[in-house]
Amino acid sequence: MTWQWQLTSPLDLTHEVEMYDVDLYDTYKPQFDYLKKSHILVVCYISVGTWENWRPDAHSFPNSTLGKPLSKWPGERWLDIRSPDVKRIISQRIELARRRGCDGIEPDNIDAYENDNGFGLTANDQLQYNIWLSVEAHSRNLSIGLKNDPNQAAKLEKYFDWALTESCMKYKECDLFKPFIQNNKAVFHVEYVRNRSRGKRVKQMDPHTHLQLHLVKYVAVQPLAKM
């Protein structure tokens, strides 16, 4: 499958691919309409593990559910994924994805337990939350991908339809996603490179030819203005 992953705006719709992975909030109805009329699958990015101060529903999260900030992402804080309030709001986001015409969702920041989140979240807390996310998506006929969280990939494969991994070559984690490949599920693979020639070398060196490799030139992303 050919695909384009773009979480920034303006959205470039000139790529001849079978799937676009785009930001749920920063992609607008005419763009959704164009992709659907072109019979292109649309996966929508949603942060389900962090609070983002520029999102239109940011005010809905109780302060008690906001944890420590993410050091490299200004305006983001970890969420207490055990909270019923968090689940209610994230469920609303998934419902919005359905209403906007997304075919699936890319849930980001689903590895809080491996970070200094401020709540002492455990691996089991994360596992149960990620399974809950899959139920929420599937109940709306949406596909859902496992975004990173390589150390739980084997346990979560049966609940997720595909996976998206960032920098698994760099961190030597690609093999952890083999359960998806073994069950005929796609693994979309992103490596961050600083220039085109480096990207070519990475592609030539990639021993995991069964992964859908996508090379991304690194650009520091800043939070977008609130819609």
mmCIF file of N, CA, C and O in Angstrom, residues 155-201:
data_model
loop_
_atom_site.group_PDB
_atom_site.id
_atom_site.type_symbol
_atom_site.label_atom_id
_atom_site.label_comp_id
_atom_site.label_asym_id
_atom_site.label_seq_id
_atom_site.Cartn_x
_atom_site.Cartn_y
_atom_site.Cartn_z
ATOM 1 N N LYS A 155 1.294 -8.250 22.776
ATOM 2 C CA LYS A 155 0.047 -8.409 23.526
ATOM 3 C C LYS A 155 -1.120 -7.684 22.863
ATOM 4 O O LYS A 155 -2.274 -8.100 23.002
ATOM 5 N N LEU A 156 -0.821 -6.612 22.142
ATOM 6 C CA LEU A 156 -1.889 -5.776 21.589
ATOM 7 C C LEU A 156 -2.233 -6.089 20.138
ATOM 8 O O LEU A 156 -3.242 -5.605 19.633
ATOM 9 N N GLU A 157 -1.419 -6.887 19.479
ATOM 10 C CA GLU A 157 -1.635 -7.143 18.044
ATOM 11 C C GLU A 157 -3.054 -7.594 17.739
ATOM 12 O O GLU A 157 -3.672 -7.147 16.774
ATOM 13 N N LYS A 158 -3.618 -8.461 18.556
ATOM 14 C CA LYS A 158 -4.946 -9.005 18.242
ATOM 15 C C LYS A 158 -6.052 -7.964 18.364
ATOM 16 O O LYS A 158 -7.156 -8.163 17.850
ATOM 17 N N TYR A 159 -5.764 -6.846 19.024
ATOM 18 C CA TYR A 159 -6.772 -5.798 19.196
ATOM 19 C C TYR A 159 -6.660 -4.696 18.144
ATOM 20 O O TYR A 159 -7.582 -3.893 18.003
ATOM 21 N N PHE A 160 -5.528 -4.646 17.433
ATOM 22 C CA PHE A 160 -5.268 -3.560 16.497
ATOM 23 C C PHE A 160 -5.182 -4.093 15.070
ATOM 24 O O PHE A 160 -4.804 -5.237 14.840
ATOM 25 N N ASP A 161 -5.514 -3.226 14.116
ATOM 26 C CA ASP A 161 -5.612 -3.641 12.713
ATOM 27 C C ASP A 161 -4.306 -3.475 11.944
ATOM 28 O O ASP A 161 -4.111 -4.109 10.908
ATOM 29 N N TRP A 162 -3.442 -2.612 12.409
ATOM 30 C CA TRP A 162 -2.164 -2.326 11.771
ATOM 31 C C TRP A 162 -1.304 -1.601 12.805
ATOM 32 O O TRP A 162 -1.757 -1.369 13.933
ATOM 33 N N ALA A 163 -0.088 -1.266 12.430
ATOM 34 C CA ALA A 163 0.799 -0.547 13.348
ATOM 35 C C ALA A 163 1.548 0.534 12.592
ATOM 36 O O ALA A 163 1.728 0.455 11.374
ATOM 37 N N LEU A 164 1.957 1.548 13.330
ATOM 38 C CA LEU A 164 2.812 2.599 12.781
ATOM 39 C C LEU A 164 3.957 2.798 13.767
ATOM 40 O O LEU A 164 3.730 3.091 14.940
ATOM 41 N N THR A 165 5.167 2.604 13.280
ATOM 42 C CA THR A 165 6.326 2.717 14.153
ATOM 43 C C THR A 165 7.263 3.812 13.666
ATOM 44 O O THR A 165 7.515 3.947 12.472
ATOM 45 N N GLU A 166 7.746 4.603 14.604
ATOM 46 C CA GLU A 166 8.713 5.652 14.300
ATOM 47 C C GLU A 166 10.100 5.217 14.774
ATOM 48 O O GLU A 166 10.272 4.808 15.921
ATOM 49 N N SER A 167 11.066 5.318 13.867
ATOM 50 C CA SER A 167 12.481 5.114 14.197
ATOM 51 C C SER A 167 12.778 3.733 14.774
ATOM 52 O O SER A 167 13.652 3.585 15.625
ATOM 53 N N CYS A 168 12.083 2.705 14.299
ATOM 54 C CA CYS A 168 12.359 1.378 14.855
ATOM 55 C C CYS A 168 13.731 0.863 14.426
ATOM 56 O O CYS A 168 14.331 0.047 15.126
ATOM 57 N N MET A 169 14.250 1.346 13.290
ATOM 58 C CA MET A 169 15.610 0.969 12.911
ATOM 59 C C MET A 169 16.619 1.617 13.852
ATOM 60 O O MET A 169 17.549 0.971 14.332
ATOM 61 N N LYS A 170 16.409 2.885 14.135
ATOM 62 C CA LYS A 170 17.324 3.623 15.005
ATOM 63 C C LYS A 170 17.411 2.982 16.384
ATOM 64 O O LYS A 170 18.503 2.859 16.961
ATOM 65 N N TYR A 171 16.248 2.583 16.920
ATOM 66 C CA TYR A 171 16.214 2.031 18.276
ATOM 67 C C TYR A 171 16.214 0.502 18.306
ATOM 68 O O TYR A 171 16.038 -0.094 19.366
ATOM 69 N N LYS A 172 16.377 -0.116 17.109
ATOM 70 C CA LYS A 172 16.443 -1.584 17.006
ATOM 71 C C LYS A 172 15.194 -2.244 17.603
ATOM 72 O O LYS A 172 15.279 -3.197 18.390
ATOM 73 N N GLU A 173 14.027 -1.727 17.198
ATOM 74 C CA GLU A 173 12.758 -2.228 17.722
ATOM 75 C C GLU A 173 11.876 -2.865 16.650
ATOM 76 O O GLU A 173 10.775 -3.322 16.954
ATOM 77 N N CYS A 174 12.342 -2.908 15.412
ATOM 78 C CA CYS A 174 11.480 -3.369 14.320
ATOM 79 C C CYS A 174 10.968 -4.787 14.547
ATOM 80 O O CYS A 174 9.811 -5.098 14.243
ATOM 81 N N ASP A 175 11.815 -5.656 15.092
ATOM 82 C CA ASP A 175 11.407 -7.045 15.287
ATOM 83 C C ASP A 175 10.230 -7.180 16.247
ATOM 84 O O ASP A 175 9.501 -8.182 16.199
ATOM 85 N N LEU A 176 10.037 -6.191 17.112
ATOM 86 C CA LEU A 176 8.942 -6.271 18.079
ATOM 87 C C LEU A 176 7.574 -6.162 17.410
ATOM 88 O O LEU A 176 6.557 -6.502 18.021
ATOM 89 N N PHE A 177 7.558 -5.700 16.155
ATOM 90 C CA PHE A 177 6.289 -5.577 15.428
ATOM 91 C C PHE A 177 6.028 -6.772 14.508
ATOM 92 O O PHE A 177 5.058 -6.773 13.757
ATOM 93 N N LYS A 178 6.869 -7.795 14.590
ATOM 94 C CA LYS A 178 6.676 -8.975 13.748
ATOM 95 C C LYS A 178 5.327 -9.663 13.944
ATOM 96 O O LYS A 178 4.793 -10.237 12.997
ATOM 97 N N PRO A 179 4.740 -9.648 15.154
ATOM 98 C CA PRO A 179 3.416 -10.281 15.290
ATOM 99 C C PRO A 179 2.380 -9.720 14.317
ATOM 100 O O PRO A 179 1.494 -10.455 13.864
ATOM 101 N N PHE A 180 2.485 -8.444 13.979
ATOM 102 C CA PHE A 180 1.562 -7.863 13.002
ATOM 103 C C PHE A 180 1.815 -8.456 11.619
ATOM 104 O O PHE A 180 0.880 -8.856 10.918
ATOM 105 N N ILE A 181 3.080 -8.503 11.220
ATOM 106 C CA ILE A 181 3.440 -9.044 9.914
ATOM 107 C C ILE A 181 3.020 -10.506 9.805
ATOM 108 O O ILE A 181 2.479 -10.947 8.789
ATOM 109 N N GLN A 182 3.254 -11.250 10.868
ATOM 110 C CA GLN A 182 2.930 -12.678 10.859
ATOM 111 C C GLN A 182 1.430 -12.932 10.749
ATOM 112 O O GLN A 182 1.012 -14.018 10.343
ATOM 113 N N ASN A 183 0.633 -11.936 11.105
ATOM 114 C CA ASN A 183 -0.820 -12.058 11.001
ATOM 115 C C ASN A 183 -1.383 -11.216 9.859
ATOM 116 O O ASN A 183 -2.558 -10.831 9.879
ATOM 117 N N ASN A 184 -0.518 -10.962 8.864
ATOM 118 C CA ASN A 184 -0.927 -10.263 7.635
ATOM 119 C C ASN A 184 -1.507 -8.876 7.896
ATOM 120 O O ASN A 184 -2.462 -8.450 7.241
ATOM 121 N N LYS A 185 -0.921 -8.187 8.867
ATOM 122 C CA LYS A 185 -1.325 -6.818 9.164
ATOM 123 C C LYS A 185 -0.178 -5.877 8.796
ATOM 124 O O LYS A 185 0.989 -6.186 9.045
ATOM 125 N N ALA A 186 -0.525 -4.747 8.225
ATOM 126 C CA ALA A 186 0.498 -3.804 7.768
ATOM 127 C C ALA A 186 1.219 -3.150 8.942
ATOM 128 O O ALA A 186 0.621 -2.875 9.988
ATOM 129 N N VAL A 187 2.504 -2.893 8.745
ATOM 130 C CA VAL A 187 3.283 -2.071 9.669
ATOM 131 C C VAL A 187 3.856 -0.919 8.854
ATOM 132 O O VAL A 187 4.663 -1.129 7.950
ATOM 133 N N PHE A 188 3.420 0.285 9.151
ATOM 134 C CA PHE A 188 3.908 1.479 8.469
ATOM 135 C C PHE A 188 5.102 2.007 9.261
ATOM 136 O O PHE A 188 5.002 2.240 10.464
ATOM 137 N N HIS A 189 6.206 2.198 8.563
ATOM 138 C CA HIS A 189 7.498 2.422 9.216
ATOM 139 C C HIS A 189 8.034 3.795 8.823
ATOM 140 O O HIS A 189 8.217 4.077 7.643
ATOM 141 N N VAL A 190 8.273 4.629 9.813
ATOM 142 C CA VAL A 190 8.781 5.985 9.580
ATOM 143 C C VAL A 190 10.183 6.113 10.166
ATOM 144 O O VAL A 190 10.426 5.732 11.311
ATOM 145 N N GLU A 191 11.105 6.625 9.362
ATOM 146 C CA GLU A 191 12.428 6.994 9.861
ATOM 147 C C GLU A 191 12.636 8.484 9.585
ATOM 148 O O GLU A 191 12.278 8.978 8.515
ATOM 149 N N TYR A 192 13.198 9.185 10.549
ATOM 150 C CA TYR A 192 13.454 10.616 10.401
ATOM 151 C C TYR A 192 14.877 10.829 9.890
ATOM 152 O O TYR A 192 15.833 10.318 10.483
ATOM 153 N N VAL A 193 15.008 11.562 8.797
ATOM 154 C CA VAL A 193 16.318 11.816 8.205
ATOM 155 C C VAL A 193 16.479 13.314 7.975
ATOM 156 O O VAL A 193 15.500 14.046 7.843
ATOM 157 N N ARG A 194 17.725 13.759 7.921
ATOM 158 C CA ARG A 194 17.990 15.190 7.789
ATOM 159 C C ARG A 194 18.209 15.637 6.349
ATOM 160 O O ARG A 194 18.176 16.822 6.064
ATOM 161 N N ASN A 195 18.449 14.695 5.450
ATOM 162 C CA ASN A 195 18.626 15.088 4.054
ATOM 163 C C ASN A 195 18.281 13.913 3.156
ATOM 164 O O ASN A 195 18.203 12.765 3.594
ATOM 165 N N ARG A 196 18.080 14.214 1.876
ATOM 166 C CA ARG A 196 17.626 13.213 0.922
ATOM 167 C C ARG A 196 18.633 12.079 0.747
ATOM 168 O O ARG A 196 18.266 10.910 0.660
ATOM 169 N N SER A 197 19.938 12.402 0.704
ATOM 170 C CA SER A 197 20.930 11.354 0.488
ATOM 171 C C SER A 197 20.952 10.384 1.661
ATOM 172 O O SER A 197 21.101 9.179 1.488
ATOM 173 N N ARG A 198 20.791 10.901 2.873
ATOM 174 C CA ARG A 198 20.734 10.030 4.047
ATOM 175 C C ARG A 198 19.502 9.133 3.959
ATOM 176 O O ARG A 198 19.553 7.942 4.288
ATOM 177 N N GLY A 199 18.402 9.685 3.476
ATOM 178 C CA GLY A 199 17.191 8.891 3.326
ATOM 179 C C GLY A 199 17.393 7.736 2.368
ATOM 180 O O GLY A 199 16.930 6.625 2.605
ATOM 181 N N LYS A 200 18.109 7.964 1.280
ATOM 182 C CA LYS A 200 18.372 6.898 0.317
ATOM 183 C C LYS A 200 19.202 5.792 0.949
ATOM 184 O O LYS A 200 18.966 4.614 0.729
ATOM 185 N N ARG A 201 20.191 6.172 1.776
ATOM 186 C CA ARG A 201 21.033 5.168 2.419
ATOM 187 C C ARG A 201 20.223 4.334 3.407
ATOM 188 O O ARG A 201 20.377 3.125 3.485
#
